[in-house]
């Protein structure tokens, strides 16, 4: 009986190209990284401080309703629609983009006059959005607002 020997470099190969497991896993890892980066990136919709216009508001108040004034406590606030709405003193409402300037993580609502980023503990004043402390390079970006019909709306 005669044996025909196959060359060593063709042992186990099929007639069609089959990617090595290492390449498949590397490709899957790259896809996972891309998905995570896409999820972590800040969307263009929230980056514009004057994102609303009169046609967006069904009530005709001139801008997007961010919160009811009754939902925003004095010395506190709420986060809604990518915006922090604060009431630093009775009847005074301020709003800021909710994305921390350090890495874009959404900040929490103000407590006792301080807005805090949960990621790296940067802190900001609810009165003017200025940086109090932490790794953020600057304060929060102000969003112009006004009160209309018991609501805080984009100006």
Coordinates of C-alpha atoms in Angstrom, one line a residue:
X1 CA 0.0 0.0 0.0
X2 CA 1.3 3.4 -0.9
X3 CA 0.8 6.5 1.1
X4 CA 0.7 9.9 -0.5
X5 CA 2.1 12.4 1.8
X6 CA 0.6 15.9 1.9
X7 CA 2.9 18.8 2.4
X8 CA 3.0 20.0 6.0
X9 CA 1.6 23.4 5.1
X10 CA -1.6 22.0 3.7
X11 CA -2.5 19.6 6.5
X12 CA -5.9 20.5 7.9
X13 CA -6.7 23.1 5.3
X14 CA -9.9 23.1 3.3
X15 CA -10.5 24.2 -0.2
X16 CA -12.0 27.5 1.0
X17 CA -10.3 30.2 3.0
X18 CA -11.2 30.0 6.7
X19 CA -10.2 32.9 8.9
X20 CA -8.1 32.0 11.9
X21 CA -9.9 32.1 15.3
X22 CA -7.5 34.9 16.3
X23 CA -8.7 37.1 13.5
X24 CA -12.4 36.4 14.2
X25 CA -12.0 37.3 17.8
X26 CA -10.0 40.4 17.0
X27 CA -12.7 41.5 14.6
X28 CA -15.4 40.9 17.3
X29 CA -13.3 42.9 19.8
X30 CA -13.0 45.8 17.4
X31 CA -16.7 45.8 16.8
X32 CA -17.4 45.8 20.5
X33 CA -15.0 48.7 21.0
X34 CA -16.7 50.7 18.2
X35 CA -20.1 50.0 19.8
X36 CA -19.0 51.2 23.2
X37 CA -17.4 54.4 21.7
X38 CA -20.6 55.1 19.8
X39 CA -22.7 54.7 23.0
X40 CA -20.4 57.0 25.0
X41 CA -20.1 59.8 22.4
X42 CA -22.2 62.9 23.0
X43 CA -24.8 63.3 20.4
X44 CA -25.0 66.5 18.4
X45 CA -28.6 67.1 19.5
X46 CA -27.6 68.1 23.0
X47 CA -24.6 70.2 22.2
X48 CA -26.5 73.3 21.0
X49 CA -27.4 75.6 23.8
X50 CA -30.3 77.1 21.8
X51 CA -31.6 73.7 20.5
X52 CA -35.3 74.6 20.7
X53 CA -37.4 77.0 18.6
X54 CA -40.9 78.3 18.7
X55 CA -42.2 75.7 16.3
X56 CA -41.0 72.8 18.6
X57 CA -43.3 73.9 21.4
X58 CA -47.0 73.0 21.0
X59 CA -47.9 75.5 23.7
X60 CA -46.5 78.4 21.7
X61 CA -44.3 79.6 24.7
X62 CA -41.3 80.1 22.4
X63 CA -39.2 77.1 23.4
X64 CA -39.0 73.6 24.7
X65 CA -40.5 73.0 28.1
X66 CA -37.7 71.7 30.4
X67 CA -39.6 71.4 33.7
X68 CA -42.5 72.7 35.7
X69 CA -41.4 75.4 38.1
X70 CA -43.1 73.4 40.9
X71 CA -40.8 70.5 40.2
X72 CA -37.6 72.5 40.7
X73 CA -36.9 73.0 44.4
X74 CA -35.0 76.1 45.8
X75 CA -31.4 75.1 46.1
X76 CA -32.0 72.0 44.0
X77 CA -33.1 71.1 40.5
X78 CA -33.8 68.5 37.9
X79 CA -32.1 67.0 34.9
X80 CA -34.4 66.7 31.9
X81 CA -33.7 66.4 28.2
X82 CA -29.9 66.8 28.6
X83 CA -30.3 70.0 30.6
X84 CA -29.9 70.7 34.3
X85 CA -32.6 73.1 35.5
X86 CA -31.7 74.7 38.9
X87 CA -33.4 77.2 41.2
X88 CA -30.5 78.8 43.2
X89 CA -32.8 81.2 44.9
X90 CA -36.6 81.6 45.1
X91 CA -38.0 82.5 41.7
X92 CA -34.5 82.4 39.9
X93 CA -34.1 79.6 37.4
X94 CA -30.9 78.7 35.6
X95 CA -30.2 75.9 33.2
X96 CA -27.0 74.3 31.9
X97 CA -26.0 71.6 29.5
X98 CA -26.0 68.4 31.6
X99 CA -22.8 67.0 30.0
X100 CA -19.8 67.4 32.2
X101 CA -17.0 69.2 30.3
X102 CA -14.5 66.7 31.5
X103 CA -15.7 63.6 29.7
X104 CA -19.3 64.2 28.8
X105 CA -20.9 62.2 31.6
X106 CA -24.3 63.5 32.6
X107 CA -24.2 65.4 35.8
X108 CA -26.7 64.9 38.6
X109 CA -29.4 67.4 39.8
X110 CA -28.2 70.1 42.1
X111 CA -28.2 69.5 45.8
X112 CA -27.6 72.3 48.3
X113 CA -26.5 74.6 45.4
X114 CA -24.0 72.2 44.0
X115 CA -24.1 70.2 40.7
X116 CA -21.9 67.1 40.9
X117 CA -20.6 64.8 38.1
X118 CA -20.9 61.2 39.3
X119 CA -17.9 60.0 37.2
X120 CA -15.0 62.0 38.7
X121 CA -16.7 64.3 41.2
X122 CA -16.3 67.6 39.4
X123 CA -18.6 70.1 41.1
X124 CA -20.3 73.2 39.7
X125 CA -22.3 76.1 41.1
X126 CA -26.0 76.0 40.4
X127 CA -26.1 79.9 40.4
X128 CA -23.8 80.4 37.4
X129 CA -22.5 76.9 36.3
X130 CA -18.9 77.8 37.3
X131 CA -16.4 75.1 38.2
X132 CA -16.0 74.7 41.9
X133 CA -13.6 71.7 41.8
X134 CA -12.5 68.5 40.2
X135 CA -10.9 67.5 36.9
X136 CA -13.3 69.4 34.6
X137 CA -11.4 72.0 32.6
X138 CA -14.3 74.6 32.8
X139 CA -17.8 75.2 34.1
X140 CA -21.1 74.1 32.6
X141 CA -22.4 75.7 29.4
X142 CA -25.4 77.9 30.2
X143 CA -28.7 77.3 28.4
X144 CA -30.9 80.5 28.2
X145 CA -34.3 79.9 29.9
X146 CA -37.3 81.8 31.0
X147 CA -40.5 81.1 32.9
X148 CA -43.7 80.9 30.9
X149 CA -47.0 79.6 32.2
X150 CA -45.5 77.9 35.3
X151 CA -42.9 76.1 33.2
X152 CA -39.1 76.7 32.7
X153 CA -38.6 76.8 28.9
X154 CA -35.7 77.4 26.6
X155 CA -35.5 81.1 25.8

